[in-house]
Amino acid sequence: MSNEDAVNDVFAEIRHGLSADIDVLVLSATYMKMGILTTQYTTQELHEALNTNFIRNINIVRAFLSTVNLMDSESKTGKVILDISTHSRYSRYPTQAIYSSSKLAFTHFIRHIGAEYAHTGLRIQSYHPGGILSDAVRKLGGGGDYPWDDVSLPAGLATWLASPAAAFLNGRFILSN
């Protein structure tokens, strides 16, 4: 994802294989490093968080939108970008600054893309998937008695958000739970 040319090649290969364009893009890359005080993150950890949660996602969005003609005000793409973000972008949780800040940066950045591409019909939906006990959460020590949400919650929400029925939420951040 960090090599923009390689990302473009993958998108071109997918488009060629489908003989069609790609309509929906789901972004869920995450670099999570928690349990460290905000002032104690290394420069390398900060770079990795920004590279994963921000720059790599931008490379993917650029490749996804490369077929959109910004000069054609008559054509509507119908493309949808689903940005799986985090509610912690609004809150302060001790030892989670690197995660929430880098996710917030991308979610805010993509709102600008939405404004610039609004006339094309592009929809961008950002949402918090809920408290999902994923492999990444387990690696960070998550588990126990916490009332975890079922993975079908964000999956079902993503399906609905990609549909025309959710167009009224374009550009907004919502919580799945």
Backbone as a printed PyTorch tensor [residue, N CA C, xyz], in Angstrom:
tensor([[[  0.8160,  -1.1960,   0.0000],
         [  0.0000,   0.0000,   0.0000],
         [  0.8600,   1.2590,   0.0000]],

        [[  2.1060,   1.1480,   0.4400],
         [  2.9490,   2.3350,   0.4920],
         [  3.5680,   2.6660,  -0.8550]],

        [[  3.5990,   1.7020,  -1.7770],
         [  4.1350,   1.9370,  -3.1140],
         [  2.9720,   2.3230,  -4.0260]],

        [[  2.8800,   3.6040,  -4.3340],
         [  1.7280,   4.1100,  -5.0890],
         [  1.6170,   3.4680,  -6.4670]],

        [[  2.7480,   3.2370,  -7.1240],
         [  2.7130,   2.5960,  -8.4470],
         [  2.1540,   1.1780,  -8.3520]],

        [[  2.5600,   0.4470,  -7.3200],
         [  2.0610,  -0.9200,  -7.1430],
         [  0.5610,  -0.9210,  -6.8640]],

        [[  0.0980,   0.0330,  -6.0720],
         [ -1.3380,   0.1470,  -5.7910],
         [ -2.0970,   0.4320,  -7.0820]],

        [[ -1.5880,   1.3480,  -7.8850],
         [ -2.2290,   1.6560,  -9.1740],
         [ -2.2700,   0.4300, -10.0720]],

        [[ -1.1840,  -0.3500, -10.0730],
         [ -1.1390,  -1.5730, -10.8860],
         [ -2.1950,  -2.5780, -10.4380]],

        [[ -2.3690,  -2.7300,  -9.1350],
         [ -3.3780,  -3.6610,  -8.6090],
         [ -4.7770,  -3.2200,  -9.0390]],

        [[ -5.0730,  -1.9380,  -8.9320],
         [ -6.3870,  -1.4480,  -9.3480],
         [ -6.6020,  -1.6460, -10.8400]],

        [[ -5.5660,  -1.3960, -11.6400],
         [ -5.6820,  -1.6010, -13.0950],
         [ -5.9330,  -3.0690, -13.4060]],

        [[ -5.2590,  -3.9540, -12.6850],
         [ -5.4380,  -5.3970, -12.8820],
         [ -6.8570,  -5.8330, -12.5060]],

        [[ -7.3620,  -5.3190, -11.4130],
         [ -8.7330,  -5.6510, -10.9930],
         [ -9.7340,  -5.1470, -12.0260]],

        [[ -9.5640,  -3.9120, -12.4630],
         [-10.4790,  -3.3530, -13.4670],
         [-10.4330,  -4.1660, -14.7560]],

        [[ -9.2410,  -4.5690, -15.1530],
         [ -9.0960,  -5.3730, -16.3660],
         [ -9.7880,  -6.7290, -16.1880]],

        [[ -9.5790,  -7.3580, -15.0340],
         [-10.1920,  -8.6590, -14.7610],
         [-11.7050,  -8.6050, -14.7140]],

        [[-12.2330,  -7.5110, -14.2180],
         [-13.6880,  -7.3420, -14.1320],
         [-14.2900,  -6.8310, -15.4310]],

        [[-13.4640,  -6.2640, -16.2770],
         [-13.9380,  -5.5380, -17.4690],
         [-14.9380,  -4.4590, -17.0590]],

        [[-14.7020,  -3.8940, -15.9020],
         [-15.5790,  -2.8540, -15.3600],
         [-14.8070,  -2.0650, -14.3110]],

        [[-15.4040,  -0.9800, -13.8650],
         [-14.7730,  -0.1910, -12.8200],
         [-15.1820,  -0.7350, -11.4480]],

        [[-14.5390,  -0.2360, -10.4360],
         [-14.8140,  -0.6280,  -9.0540],
         [-15.7470,   0.4270,  -8.4640]],

        [[-16.8350,  -0.0120,  -7.8500],
         [-17.8510,   0.9130,  -7.3470],
         [-17.6990,   1.2560,  -5.8700]],

        [[-17.2330,   0.2950,  -5.0640],
         [-17.1830,   0.4920,  -3.6140],
         [-15.7780,   0.1800,  -3.1150]],

        [[-15.2580,   1.0730,  -2.2950],
         [-13.9480,   0.8960,  -1.6730],
         [-14.1320,   0.9060,  -0.1650]],

        [[-13.6140,  -0.1140,   0.5100],
         [-13.6760,  -0.1940,   1.9650],
         [-12.2610,  -0.0580,   2.4990]],

        [[-12.0480,   0.9340,   3.3440],
         [-10.7330,   1.1980,   3.9240],
         [-10.7530,   0.8230,   5.3970]],

        [[ -9.9040,  -0.1180,   5.7690],
         [ -9.9000,  -0.5340,   7.1720],
         [ -8.4950,  -0.7680,   7.7140]],

        [[ -7.4790,  -0.2580,   7.0470],
         [ -6.1060,  -0.4330,   7.5290],
         [ -5.9470,   0.2310,   8.8880]],

        [[ -5.2410,  -0.4450,   9.7680],
         [ -5.0770,   0.0940,  11.1100],
         [ -3.7090,  -0.2270,  11.6700]],

        [[ -3.0630,   0.7870,  12.1770],
         [ -1.8640,   0.6240,  12.9920],
         [ -2.2780,   1.0090,  14.3980]],

        [[ -2.2570,   0.0350,  15.2990],
         [ -2.6510,   0.3010,  16.6800],
         [ -1.4710,  -0.0050,  17.5870]],

        [[ -1.0580,   0.9900,  18.3070],
         [ -0.0140,   0.8230,  19.3110],
         [ -0.5320,   1.5520,  20.5340]],

        [[ -0.9150,   0.8010,  21.5380],
         [ -1.5160,   1.4040,  22.7180],
         [ -0.7250,   1.0060,  23.9540]],

        [[ -0.9810,   1.7040,  25.0280],
         [ -0.3160,   1.3910,  26.2730],
         [  0.9490,   2.1960,  26.4980]],

        [[  1.2010,   3.1570,  25.6250],
         [  2.3900,   4.0020,  25.7400],
         [  1.9130,   5.4380,  25.9340]],

        [[  2.5350,   6.1490,  26.8520],
         [  2.1770,   7.5480,  27.0380],
         [  2.4460,   8.3230,  25.7540]],

        [[  1.6260,   9.3030,  25.5040],
         [  1.6860,  10.0670,  24.2620],
         [  3.0760,  10.6290,  23.9900]],

        [[  3.7480,  11.1160,  24.9920],
         [  5.0760,  11.7140,  24.7980],
         [  6.1830,  10.6780,  24.6560]],

        [[  5.8560,   9.4010,  24.7880],
         [  6.8870,   8.3660,  24.7350],
         [  6.8960,   7.5570,  23.4410]],

        [[  6.0130,   7.8760,  22.5010],
         [  6.0710,   7.1960,  21.2090],
         [  7.3640,   7.5840,  20.5140]],

        [[  7.9930,   6.6250,  19.8620],
         [  9.1980,   6.9320,  19.0960],
         [  8.8000,   7.5890,  17.7770]],

        [[  9.7440,   8.2580,  17.1740],
         [  9.4920,   8.8620,  15.8670],
         [  9.1150,   7.7840,  14.8630]],

        [[  9.7530,   6.6290,  14.9470],
         [  9.4390,   5.5190,  14.0420],
         [  7.9880,   5.0590,  14.2190]],

        [[  7.5190,   4.9710,  15.4590],
         [  6.1300,   4.5740,  15.7070],
         [  5.1490,   5.6140,  15.1580]],

        [[  5.4850,   6.8790,  15.2910],
         [  4.6380,   7.9370,  14.7370],
         [  4.5860,   7.8430,  13.2170]],

        [[  5.7420,   7.6290,  12.5960],
         [  5.7830,   7.4750,  11.1340],
         [  4.9530,   6.2770,  10.6890]],

        [[  5.0890,   5.1630,  11.3820],
         [  4.3530,   3.9540,  10.9890],
         [  2.8440,   4.1620,  11.1110]],

        [[  2.4090,   4.8120,  12.1800],
         [  0.9770,   5.0850,  12.3430],
         [  0.4620,   5.9830,  11.2210]],

        [[  1.1850,   7.0350,  10.9180],
         [  0.7530,   7.9430,   9.8480],
         [  0.8410,   7.2810,   8.4830]],

        [[  1.8640,   6.4670,   8.2630],
         [  1.9770,   5.7590,   6.9830],
         [  0.8180,   4.7910,   6.7880]],

        [[  0.4800,   4.0340,   7.8160],
         [ -0.5810,   3.0330,   7.6960],
         [ -1.9630,   3.6680,   7.6680]],

        [[ -2.2590,   4.4920,   8.6440],
         [ -3.6170,   5.0120,   8.8140],
         [ -3.9250,   6.2270,   7.9460]],

        [[ -2.9120,   6.8230,   7.3400],
         [ -3.1350,   8.0370,   6.5560],
         [ -2.6020,   7.8920,   5.1310]],

        [[ -1.3090,   7.8330,   4.9600],
         [ -0.7110,   7.8740,   3.6170],
         [ -1.0970,   6.6680,   2.7720]],

        [[ -1.0210,   5.4760,   3.3150],
         [ -1.3770,   4.2850,   2.5310],
         [ -2.8420,   4.3160,   2.1100]],

        [[ -3.7030,   4.7830,   2.9830],
         [ -5.1170,   4.9200,   2.6140],
         [ -5.2970,   5.9350,   1.4890]],

        [[ -4.5410,   7.0210,   1.5270],
         [ -4.6350,   8.0240,   0.4620],
         [ -4.2070,   7.4210,  -0.8690]],

        [[ -3.1380,   6.6200,  -0.8690],
         [ -2.7060,   5.9640,  -2.1090],
         [ -3.8200,   5.1040,  -2.6930]],

        [[ -4.5290,   4.4010,  -1.8300],
         [ -5.6150,   3.5340,  -2.2870],
         [ -6.7730,   4.3740,  -2.8340]],

        [[ -7.1110,   5.4570,  -2.1520],
         [ -8.1910,   6.3340,  -2.6200],
         [ -7.8350,   6.9390,  -3.9760]],

        [[ -6.6020,   7.3700,  -4.1480],
         [ -6.1770,   7.9390,  -5.4350],
         [ -6.3610,   6.9220,  -6.5610]],

        [[ -5.9500,   5.6930,  -6.3170],
         [ -6.0950,   4.6560,  -7.3480],
         [ -7.5700,   4.3830,  -7.6320]],

        [[ -8.3860,   4.3480,  -6.5940],
         [ -9.8220,   4.1150,  -6.7450],
         [-10.4820,   5.2170,  -7.5700]],

        [[-10.0710,   6.4520,  -7.3430],
         [-10.6960,   7.5960,  -8.0150],
         [-10.0310,   7.9640,  -9.3370]],

        [[ -9.0210,   7.2280,  -9.7390],
         [ -8.2560,   7.5970, -10.9380],
         [ -9.0880,   7.5830, -12.2160]],

        [[-10.1990,   6.8840, -12.2280],
         [-11.0400,   6.8200, -13.4310],
         [-12.1380,   7.8850, -13.4520]],

        [[-12.2360,   8.6680, -12.4010],
         [-13.2790,   9.6910, -12.3220],
         [-12.8210,  10.9360, -13.0810]],

        [[-13.6570,  11.4010, -13.9840],
         [-13.3740,  12.6040, -14.7560],
         [-13.9340,  13.8070, -14.0020]],

        [[-13.0570,  14.5600, -13.3570],
         [-13.5060,  15.7140, -12.5790],
         [-14.0630,  16.8400, -13.4400]],

        [[-13.7370,  16.8330, -14.7080],
         [-14.1920,  17.8970, -15.6050],
         [-15.6050,  17.6420, -16.1320]],

        [[-16.0890,  16.4270, -16.0130],
         [-17.4120,  16.0720, -16.5290],
         [-18.4500,  16.3020, -15.4370]],

        [[-19.1290,  17.4260, -15.5220],
         [-20.1110,  17.7550, -14.4820],
         [-21.4470,  17.0450, -14.6910]],

        [[-21.6170,  16.3930, -15.8140],
         [-22.8720,  15.7040, -16.1170],
         [-22.8740,  14.2560, -15.6370]],

        [[-21.7180,  13.6300, -15.6280],
         [-21.6190,  12.2080, -15.2980],
         [-21.5410,  12.0090, -13.7910]],

        [[-22.2990,  11.0760, -13.2930],
         [-22.2760,  10.7340, -11.8700],
         [-21.6800,   9.3410, -11.7200]],

        [[-20.6720,   9.2220, -10.8550],
         [-19.9440,   7.9600, -10.7470],
         [-20.6980,   6.8840,  -9.9880]],

        [[-21.3940,   7.2610,  -8.9350],
         [-22.0210,   6.2670,  -8.0800],
         [-21.0180,   5.5600,  -7.1850]],

        [[-19.7750,   6.0360,  -7.1610],
         [-18.7470,   5.4090,  -6.3290],
         [-18.9910,   5.7230,  -4.8540]],

        [[-18.6030,   4.7640,  -4.0120],
         [-18.7570,   4.9090,  -2.5710],
         [-17.4480,   4.5130,  -1.9020]],

        [[-16.9990,   5.3430,  -0.9750],
         [-15.8460,   5.0100,  -0.1370],
         [-16.3570,   4.8340,   1.2830]],

        [[-16.0660,   3.6760,   1.8670],
         [-16.4120,   3.4020,   3.2610],
         [-15.1330,   3.4820,   4.0780]],

        [[-15.0670,   4.4710,   4.9320],
         [-13.9070,   4.7250,   5.7840],
         [-14.2070,   4.1770,   7.1720]],

        [[-13.6380,   3.0050,   7.4710],
         [-13.8180,   2.4390,   8.8120],
         [-12.8400,   3.1600,   9.7280]],

        [[-13.3780,   3.9750,  10.6000],
         [-12.5650,   4.8230,  11.4550],
         [-12.7440,   4.4000,  12.9120]],

        [[-12.7870,   5.3430,  13.8090],
         [-12.9400,   5.0190,  15.2230],
         [-13.6210,   6.1640,  15.9650]],

        [[-14.4510,   5.8060,  16.9290],
         [-15.0860,   6.8450,  17.7400],
         [-14.0590,   7.5440,  18.6210]],

        [[-12.8960,   6.9340,  18.8180],
         [-11.8890,   7.5580,  19.6790],
         [-11.3010,   8.8150,  19.0480]],

        [[-11.6790,   9.0890,  17.7960],
         [-11.2540,  10.3510,  17.1830],
         [-11.9310,  11.5330,  17.8610]],

        [[-13.0460,  11.2920,  18.5600],
         [-13.7580,  12.3440,  19.2750],
         [-13.4440,  12.3660,  20.7660]],

        [[-12.8170,  11.3380,  21.2410],
         [-12.6070,  11.1860,  22.6770],
         [-11.1220,  11.1510,  22.9890]],

        [[-10.8210,  11.2670,  24.2560],
         [ -9.4310,  11.1430,  24.6930],
         [ -9.3290,   9.9040,  25.5600]],

        [[ -8.5590,   8.9510,  25.0830],
         [ -8.3010,   7.7440,  25.8470],
         [ -6.8120,   7.6890,  26.1420]],

        [[ -6.4470,   7.5770,  27.3970],
         [ -5.0230,   7.5060,  27.7220],
         [ -4.3370,   6.3790,  26.9480]],

        [[ -3.1760,   6.6590,  26.4670],
         [ -2.2810,   5.7420,  25.7370],
         [ -2.8070,   5.3230,  24.3660]],

        [[ -3.7680,   6.0660,  23.8030],
         [ -4.2740,   5.7540,  22.4630],
         [ -4.0980,   6.9090,  21.4840]],

        [[ -3.2600,   7.8680,  21.8020],
         [ -3.1250,   9.0730,  20.9780],
         [ -2.6610,   8.7770,  19.5620]],

        [[ -1.7220,   7.8790,  19.4030],
         [ -1.1690,   7.6120,  18.0750],
         [ -2.2230,   6.9880,  17.1570]],

        [[ -3.0620,   6.1440,  17.7160],
         [ -4.1230,   5.4950,  16.9390],
         [ -5.2090,   6.4960,  16.5690]],

        [[ -5.7820,   7.1380,  17.5740],
         [ -6.9170,   8.0250,  17.3060],
         [ -6.5140,   9.2380,  16.4780]],

        [[ -5.3410,   9.7850,  16.7010],
         [ -4.9080,  10.9670,  15.9460],
         [ -4.6760,  10.6540,  14.4760]],

        [[ -4.0550,   9.5220,  14.1960],
         [ -3.7850,   9.1760,  12.7960],
         [ -5.0720,   8.7850,  12.0660]],

        [[ -6.0010,   8.1280,  12.7490],
         [ -7.2940,   7.8150,  12.1290],
         [ -8.0990,   9.1010,  11.8970]],

        [[ -8.0660,  10.0160,  12.8560],
         [ -8.7480,  11.2990,  12.7030],
         [ -8.1910,  12.0630,  11.5070]],

        [[ -6.8740,  12.0620,  11.3540],
         [ -6.2540,  12.7940,  10.2430],
         [ -6.8010,  12.3060,   8.9080]],

        [[ -6.8830,  10.9920,   8.7260],
         [ -7.3780,  10.4800,   7.4540],
         [ -8.8620,  10.7770,   7.2690]],

        [[ -9.6600,  10.5570,   8.2940],
         [-11.0970,  10.8030,   8.1790],
         [-11.3630,  12.2730,   7.8500]],

        [[-10.6020,  13.1610,   8.4340],
         [-10.7670,  14.5830,   8.1210],
         [-10.3050,  14.8760,   6.6920]],

        [[ -9.1840,  14.3090,   6.2910],
         [ -8.6480,  14.5100,   4.9410],
         [ -9.6420,  14.0490,   3.8790]],

        [[-10.2380,  12.8920,   4.1110],
         [-11.1420,  12.3280,   3.1060],
         [-12.4200,  13.1580,   2.9800]],

        [[-12.7760,  13.9030,   4.0080],
         [-13.9210,  14.8150,   3.9000],
         [-13.6530,  15.8910,   2.8460]],

        [[-12.4020,  16.3150,   2.7390],
         [-12.0330,  17.2940,   1.7100],
         [-12.1540,  16.6770,   0.3220]],

        [[-11.7560,  15.4200,   0.1920],
         [-11.9240,  14.7240,  -1.0870],
         [-13.4040,  14.6820,  -1.4420]],

        [[-14.2350,  14.3730,  -0.4690],
         [-15.6780,  14.3390,  -0.7040],
         [-16.2070,  15.6690,  -1.2110]],

        [[-15.7170,  16.7610,  -0.6530],
         [-16.1580,  18.0870,  -1.0980],
         [-15.6820,  18.3700,  -2.5220]],

        [[-14.4540,  17.9830,  -2.8250],
         [-13.8910,  18.2440,  -4.1530],
         [-14.5360,  17.3870,  -5.2380]],

        [[-15.0160,  16.2100,  -4.8760],
         [-15.6220,  15.2840,  -5.8380],
         [-17.1490,  15.2510,  -5.7360]],

        [[-17.7330,  16.1290,  -4.9520],
         [-19.1810,  16.0850,  -4.7050],
         [-19.9910,  16.0990,  -5.9980]],

        [[-19.5640,  16.8820,  -6.9730],
         [-20.3270,  16.9960,  -8.2250],
         [-20.2910,  15.7140,  -9.0560]],

        [[-19.4240,  14.7680,  -8.6960],
         [-19.3360,  13.5070,  -9.4470],
         [-20.2820,  12.4410,  -8.9080]],

        [[-20.8970,  12.7070,  -7.7660],
         [-21.7680,  11.7120,  -7.1520],
         [-21.0460,  10.8010,  -6.1770]],

        [[-19.7450,  11.0220,  -5.9750],
         [-18.9940,  10.2260,  -5.0020],
         [-19.5980,  10.4110,  -3.6170]],

        [[-19.7800,   9.2860,  -2.9190],
         [-20.2390,   9.3380,  -1.5260],
         [-19.1480,   8.7820,  -0.6280]],

        [[-18.9350,   9.4400,   0.4910],
         [-17.9680,   8.9730,   1.4760],
         [-18.6920,   8.8130,   2.8020]],

        [[-18.6110,   7.6290,   3.3450],
         [-19.2560,   7.3140,   4.6160],
         [-18.1610,   6.8740,   5.5870]],

        [[-17.9950,   7.5900,   6.6770],
         [-17.0360,   7.2240,   7.7140],
         [-17.8140,   6.7030,   8.9110]],

        [[-17.3090,   5.6170,   9.4870],
         [-18.0380,   5.0710,  10.6290],
         [-17.1390,   4.2850,  11.5700]],

        [[-17.6030,   4.2390,  12.8100],
         [-16.9710,   3.4240,  13.8470],
         [-17.6290,   2.0490,  13.7920]],

        [[-16.8430,   0.9720,  13.6900],
         [-17.4300,  -0.3510,  13.5070],
         [-18.0210,  -0.9770,  14.7630]],

        [[-17.8050,  -0.3520,  15.9090],
         [-18.2440,  -0.9550,  17.1580],
         [-17.0600,  -1.5820,  17.8740]],

        [[-17.3370,  -2.1950,  18.9900],
         [-16.2930,  -2.8770,  19.7540],
         [-16.1730,  -4.3120,  19.2840]],

        [[-15.3090,  -4.5470,  18.3120],
         [-15.1570,  -5.8700,  17.7130],
         [-13.8940,  -6.5230,  18.2570]],

        [[-14.0240,  -7.7230,  18.7450],
         [-12.8650,  -8.4590,  19.2550],
         [-12.1140,  -9.0640,  18.0690]],

        [[-11.3130,  -8.2400,  17.4280],
         [-10.5490,  -8.6560,  16.2500],
         [ -9.2040,  -9.2430,  16.6800]],

        [[ -8.4870,  -9.7940,  15.7260],
         [ -7.1460, -10.3050,  16.0150],
         [ -6.2430,  -9.1880,  16.5220]],

        [[ -6.3740,  -7.9980,  15.9320],
         [ -5.5550,  -6.8590,  16.3650],
         [ -5.8540,  -6.4960,  17.8180]],

        [[ -7.1220,  -6.5270,  18.2010],
         [ -7.5010,  -6.2140,  19.5820],
         [ -6.9730,  -7.3000,  20.5220]],

        [[ -7.0530,  -8.5430,  20.0980],
         [ -6.5220,  -9.6430,  20.9220],
         [ -5.0180,  -9.4810,  21.1470]],

        [[ -4.2980,  -9.0840,  20.0960],
         [ -2.8460,  -8.8880,  20.2130],
         [ -2.5060,  -7.7840,  21.2070]],

        [[ -3.4280,  -6.8450,  21.3690],
         [ -3.2220,  -5.7620,  22.3240],
         [ -3.7150,  -6.1290,  23.7240]],

        [[ -4.1740,  -7.3570,  23.8940],
         [ -4.6150,  -7.8210,  25.2040],
         [ -6.1070,  -7.7310,  25.4340]],

        [[ -6.8760,  -7.4310,  24.3850],
         [ -8.3260,  -7.3270,  24.5190],
         [ -8.9690,  -8.6900,  24.6890]],

        [[-10.1190,  -8.6990,  25.2770],
         [-10.8610,  -9.9380,  25.4980],
         [-11.6640,  -9.8040,  26.7700]],

        [[-11.6910, -10.8460,  27.5220],
         [-12.3410, -10.7890,  28.8160],
         [-13.8410, -10.6400,  28.7600]],

        [[-14.3790,  -9.9680,  29.7690],
         [-15.8200,  -9.8500,  29.9480],
         [-16.4370,  -8.6440,  29.2530]],

        [[-15.6810,  -7.9240,  28.4720],
         [-16.2140,  -6.7530,  27.7770],
         [-17.3600,  -7.1860,  26.8550]],

        [[-18.4330,  -6.4130,  26.7810],
         [-19.5660,  -6.7920,  25.9230],
         [-19.2860,  -6.4740,  24.4440]],

        [[-18.4930,  -7.3110,  23.8030],
         [-18.0790,  -7.0890,  22.4190],
         [-19.2720,  -7.1370,  21.4730]],

        [[-19.2140,  -6.3110,  20.4340],
         [-20.2350,  -6.3360,  19.3860],
         [-19.9410,  -7.4810,  18.4300]],

        [[-20.9760,  -8.0020,  17.8120],
         [-20.8190,  -9.0600,  16.8190],
         [-20.3160,  -8.4520,  15.5140]],

        [[-19.4420,  -9.1630,  14.8300],
         [-18.8570,  -8.6640,  13.5870],
         [-19.9190,  -8.4150,  12.5120]],

        [[-21.0820,  -9.0420,  12.6340],
         [-22.1430,  -8.8100,  11.6470],
         [-22.6870,  -7.3770,  11.7210]],

        [[-22.4870,  -6.7090,  12.8500],
         [-22.9690,  -5.3310,  12.9940],
         [-22.2780,  -4.3950,  11.9920]],

        [[-20.9470,  -4.2770,  11.9950],
         [-20.3240,  -3.3990,  11.0000],
         [-20.4270,  -3.9390,   9.5780]],

        [[-20.5040,  -5.2520,   9.4290],
         [-20.6430,  -5.8310,   8.0820],
         [-21.9820,  -5.4380,   7.4720]],

        [[-23.0430,  -5.5770,   8.2480],
         [-24.3670,  -5.1930,   7.7650],
         [-24.4710,  -3.6980,   7.5170]],

        [[-23.8600,  -2.9190,   8.4130],
         [-23.8810,  -1.4720,   8.2300],
         [-23.1400,  -1.0810,   6.9530]],

        [[-22.0020,  -1.7090,   6.6890],
         [-21.2360,  -1.4000,   5.4740],
         [-22.0580,  -1.6880,   4.2270]],

        [[-22.7520,  -2.8060,   4.2310],
         [-23.5920,  -3.1630,   3.0820],
         [-24.6640,  -2.1020,   2.8620]],

        [[-25.2970,  -1.6810,   3.9430],
         [-26.3330,  -0.6590,   3.8290],
         [-25.7470,   0.6870,   3.4180]],

        [[-24.5910,   1.0780,   4.0060],
         [-23.9800,   2.3650,   3.6700],
         [-23.5940,   2.4560,   2.1980]],

        [[-23.2570,   1.3250,   1.5930],
         [-22.8850,   1.3170,   0.1750],
         [-24.1020,   1.4360,  -0.7350]],

        [[-25.2900,   1.2650,  -0.1750],
         [-26.5140,   1.3100,  -0.9830],
         [-27.0100,   2.7480,  -1.1370]],

        [[-27.8200,   2.9980,  -2.1510],
         [-28.3970,   4.3410,  -2.3330],
         [-29.2480,   4.7980,  -1.1450]],

        [[-29.7860,   3.8660,  -0.3730],
         [-30.6330,   4.2280,   0.7670],
         [-29.8860,   5.0610,   1.8070]],

        [[-28.5640,   4.9410,   1.8520],
         [-27.7660,   5.6580,   2.8500],
         [-27.1960,   6.9680,   2.3260]],

        [[-27.6050,   7.3790,   1.1430],
         [-27.0450,   8.5910,   0.5310],
         [-27.2060,   9.8270,   1.4160]],

        [[-28.2450,   9.8670,   2.2230],
         [-28.4760,  11.0330,   3.0790],
         [-27.3930,  11.2010,   4.1460]],

        [[-26.5920,  10.1670,   4.3870],
         [-25.5090,  10.2440,   5.3700],
         [-24.1680,  10.6190,   4.7450]],

        [[-24.1670,  10.9180,   3.4690],
         [-22.9230,  11.2440,   2.7800],
         [-22.1270,  12.3090,   3.5360]],

        [[-20.8600,  12.0080,   3.7900],
         [-19.9720,  12.9560,   4.4450],
         [-20.0570,  12.9890,   5.9500]],

        [[-20.9200,  12.1800,   6.5230],
         [-21.0810,  12.1890,   7.9760],
         [-20.3540,  11.0120,   8.6130]],

        [[-20.0400,  11.1760,   9.8910],
         [-19.4230,  10.1150,  10.6750],
         [-20.4970,   9.5290,  11.5740]],

        [[-20.6550,   8.2030,  11.5360],
         [-21.6710,   7.5640,  12.3690],
         [-21.0510,   6.4180,  13.1610]],

        [[-21.7560,   5.9990,  14.1850],
         [-21.3560,   4.8510,  15.0000],
         [-22.2390,   3.6700,  14.6320]],

        [[-21.6480,   2.5110,  14.4600],
         [-22.4590,   1.3380,  14.1180],
         [-23.2010,   0.7950,  15.3250]],

        [[-22.7160,   1.1130,  16.4980],
         [-23.3540,   0.5780,  17.6990],
         [-23.9630,   1.6990,  18.5130]]])
